[in-house]
Amino acid sequence: MCLAIPAELIAIDETAETGTVSVEGVRKEVSLALVEGVVVGDYVLVHVGFALSTISPEEAEKTLALMTEAGMAPAEQEEASA
């Protein structure tokens, strides 16, 4: 089973086809090679370093809330390891 995480695209490097995404304040560089027409502010589903598709902000919020409830959100994982 694979799990893709919703993340907000906060920066784009068009020359490298990469972008920076943020999830609960955690930033990561991802490939944008598999998605077309994304802009800063879009939400994308991220899996193993690739943005797979776009997702609405409402669906991203709902999914992140469910992940938090299940104890799978990045912020909770950081707190648990501290």
PDB file of C-alpha atoms in Angstrom:
ATOM      1  CA  MET A   1       0.000   0.000   0.000  1.00  0.00           C
ATOM      2  CA  CYS A   2       1.307   3.460  -0.896  1.00  0.00           C
ATOM      3  CA  LEU A   3       0.589   6.663   0.926  1.00  0.00           C
ATOM      4  CA  ALA A   4       0.684  10.048  -0.779  1.00  0.00           C
ATOM      5  CA  ILE A   5       0.774  13.130   1.451  1.00  0.00           C
ATOM      6  CA  PRO A   6      -1.027  16.365   0.536  1.00  0.00           C
ATOM      7  CA  ALA A   7       1.374  19.302   0.543  1.00  0.00           C
ATOM      8  CA  GLU A   8       1.242  22.966  -0.451  1.00  0.00           C
ATOM      9  CA  LEU A   9       3.560  24.012  -3.249  1.00  0.00           C
ATOM     10  CA  ILE A  10       5.460  27.050  -1.955  1.00  0.00           C
ATOM     11  CA  ALA A  11       8.171  27.493  -4.613  1.00  0.00           C
ATOM     12  CA  ILE A  12       8.945  26.308  -8.137  1.00  0.00           C
ATOM     13  CA  ASP A  13      12.283  25.891  -9.916  1.00  0.00           C
ATOM     14  CA  GLU A  14      11.176  25.650 -13.553  1.00  0.00           C
ATOM     15  CA  THR A  15      14.665  24.953 -14.880  1.00  0.00           C
ATOM     16  CA  ALA A  16      14.967  21.788 -12.762  1.00  0.00           C
ATOM     17  CA  GLU A  17      11.252  20.798 -12.854  1.00  0.00           C
ATOM     18  CA  THR A  18      11.248  20.749  -9.062  1.00  0.00           C
ATOM     19  CA  GLY A  19       9.370  22.544  -6.368  1.00  0.00           C
ATOM     20  CA  THR A  20       9.384  23.034  -2.639  1.00  0.00           C
ATOM     21  CA  VAL A  21       6.348  21.790  -0.742  1.00  0.00           C
ATOM     22  CA  SER A  22       5.319  22.350   2.852  1.00  0.00           C
ATOM     23  CA  VAL A  23       3.379  20.044   5.152  1.00  0.00           C
ATOM     24  CA  GLU A  24       2.703  21.374   8.640  1.00  0.00           C
ATOM     25  CA  GLY A  25       5.829  23.548   8.301  1.00  0.00           C
ATOM     26  CA  VAL A  26       8.071  20.698   7.118  1.00  0.00           C
ATOM     27  CA  ARG A  27       9.596  21.585   3.725  1.00  0.00           C
ATOM     28  CA  LYS A  28      10.788  19.181   1.055  1.00  0.00           C
ATOM     29  CA  GLU A  29      11.988  19.472  -2.529  1.00  0.00           C
ATOM     30  CA  VAL A  30       9.985  17.306  -4.935  1.00  0.00           C
ATOM     31  CA  SER A  31       9.939  16.575  -8.643  1.00  0.00           C
ATOM     32  CA  LEU A  32       7.166  18.276 -10.626  1.00  0.00           C
ATOM     33  CA  ALA A  33       7.829  16.201 -13.765  1.00  0.00           C
ATOM     34  CA  LEU A  34       4.554  14.280 -13.405  1.00  0.00           C
ATOM     35  CA  VAL A  35       2.205  17.271 -13.004  1.00  0.00           C
ATOM     36  CA  GLU A  36       1.457  20.012 -15.492  1.00  0.00           C
ATOM     37  CA  GLY A  37       0.391  23.584 -14.929  1.00  0.00           C
ATOM     38  CA  VAL A  38       0.956  23.722 -11.180  1.00  0.00           C
ATOM     39  CA  VAL A  39       1.503  27.110  -9.573  1.00  0.00           C
ATOM     40  CA  VAL A  40       2.669  28.259  -6.162  1.00  0.00           C
ATOM     41  CA  GLY A  41      -0.222  27.839  -3.745  1.00  0.00           C
ATOM     42  CA  ASP A  42      -1.522  24.625  -5.326  1.00  0.00           C
ATOM     43  CA  TYR A  43      -1.815  21.490  -3.232  1.00  0.00           C
ATOM     44  CA  VAL A  44      -0.252  18.329  -4.614  1.00  0.00           C
ATOM     45  CA  LEU A  45      -0.152  14.705  -3.528  1.00  0.00           C
ATOM     46  CA  VAL A  46       3.475  13.734  -2.840  1.00  0.00           C
ATOM     47  CA  HIS A  47       4.872  10.204  -2.846  1.00  0.00           C
ATOM     48  CA  VAL A  48       8.585   9.277  -2.691  1.00  0.00           C
ATOM     49  CA  GLY A  49       9.738  12.704  -3.814  1.00  0.00           C
ATOM     50  CA  PHE A  50       7.286  13.157  -6.710  1.00  0.00           C
ATOM     51  CA  ALA A  51       4.190  15.323  -6.944  1.00  0.00           C
ATOM     52  CA  LEU A  52       1.654  12.919  -8.476  1.00  0.00           C
ATOM     53  CA  SER A  53      -1.411  15.122  -8.941  1.00  0.00           C
ATOM     54  CA  THR A  54      -3.132  18.241  -7.674  1.00  0.00           C
ATOM     55  CA  ILE A  55      -5.726  18.225  -4.913  1.00  0.00           C
ATOM     56  CA  SER A  56      -8.139  20.886  -3.679  1.00  0.00           C
ATOM     57  CA  PRO A  57      -7.198  22.818  -0.531  1.00  0.00           C
ATOM     58  CA  GLU A  58     -10.341  21.467   1.148  1.00  0.00           C
ATOM     59  CA  GLU A  59      -9.456  17.848   0.372  1.00  0.00           C
ATOM     60  CA  ALA A  60      -5.853  18.434   1.510  1.00  0.00           C
ATOM     61  CA  GLU A  61      -7.066  19.862   4.834  1.00  0.00           C
ATOM     62  CA  LYS A  62      -9.501  16.981   5.316  1.00  0.00           C
ATOM     63  CA  THR A  63      -6.820  14.371   4.559  1.00  0.00           C
ATOM     64  CA  LEU A  64      -4.246  15.991   6.863  1.00  0.00           C
ATOM     65  CA  ALA A  65      -6.840  16.136   9.657  1.00  0.00           C
ATOM     66  CA  LEU A  66      -7.550  12.415   9.229  1.00  0.00           C
ATOM     67  CA  MET A  67      -3.817  11.663   9.250  1.00  0.00           C
ATOM     68  CA  THR A  68      -3.411  13.685  12.460  1.00  0.00           C
ATOM     69  CA  GLU A  69      -6.300  11.804  14.038  1.00  0.00           C
ATOM     70  CA  ALA A  70      -4.649   8.506  13.081  1.00  0.00           C
ATOM     71  CA  GLY A  71      -1.295   9.654  14.513  1.00  0.00           C
ATOM     72  CA  MET A  72       0.359   9.791  11.081  1.00  0.00           C
ATOM     73  CA  ALA A  73       0.819  13.547  10.605  1.00  0.00           C
ATOM     74  CA  PRO A  74       4.424  14.819  10.230  1.00  0.00           C
ATOM     75  CA  ALA A  75       4.056  17.265  13.153  1.00  0.00           C
ATOM     76  CA  GLU A  76       3.014  14.488  15.516  1.00  0.00           C
ATOM     77  CA  GLN A  77       5.855  12.257  14.360  1.00  0.00           C
ATOM     78  CA  GLU A  78       8.362  15.038  15.126  1.00  0.00           C
ATOM     79  CA  GLU A  79       6.878  15.593  18.604  1.00  0.00           C
ATOM     80  CA  ALA A  80       6.986  11.844  19.336  1.00  0.00           C
ATOM     81  CA  SER A  81      10.673  11.638  18.440  1.00  0.00           C
ATOM     82  CA  ALA A  82      11.629  14.682  20.537  1.00  0.00           C
TER      83      ALA A  82
END
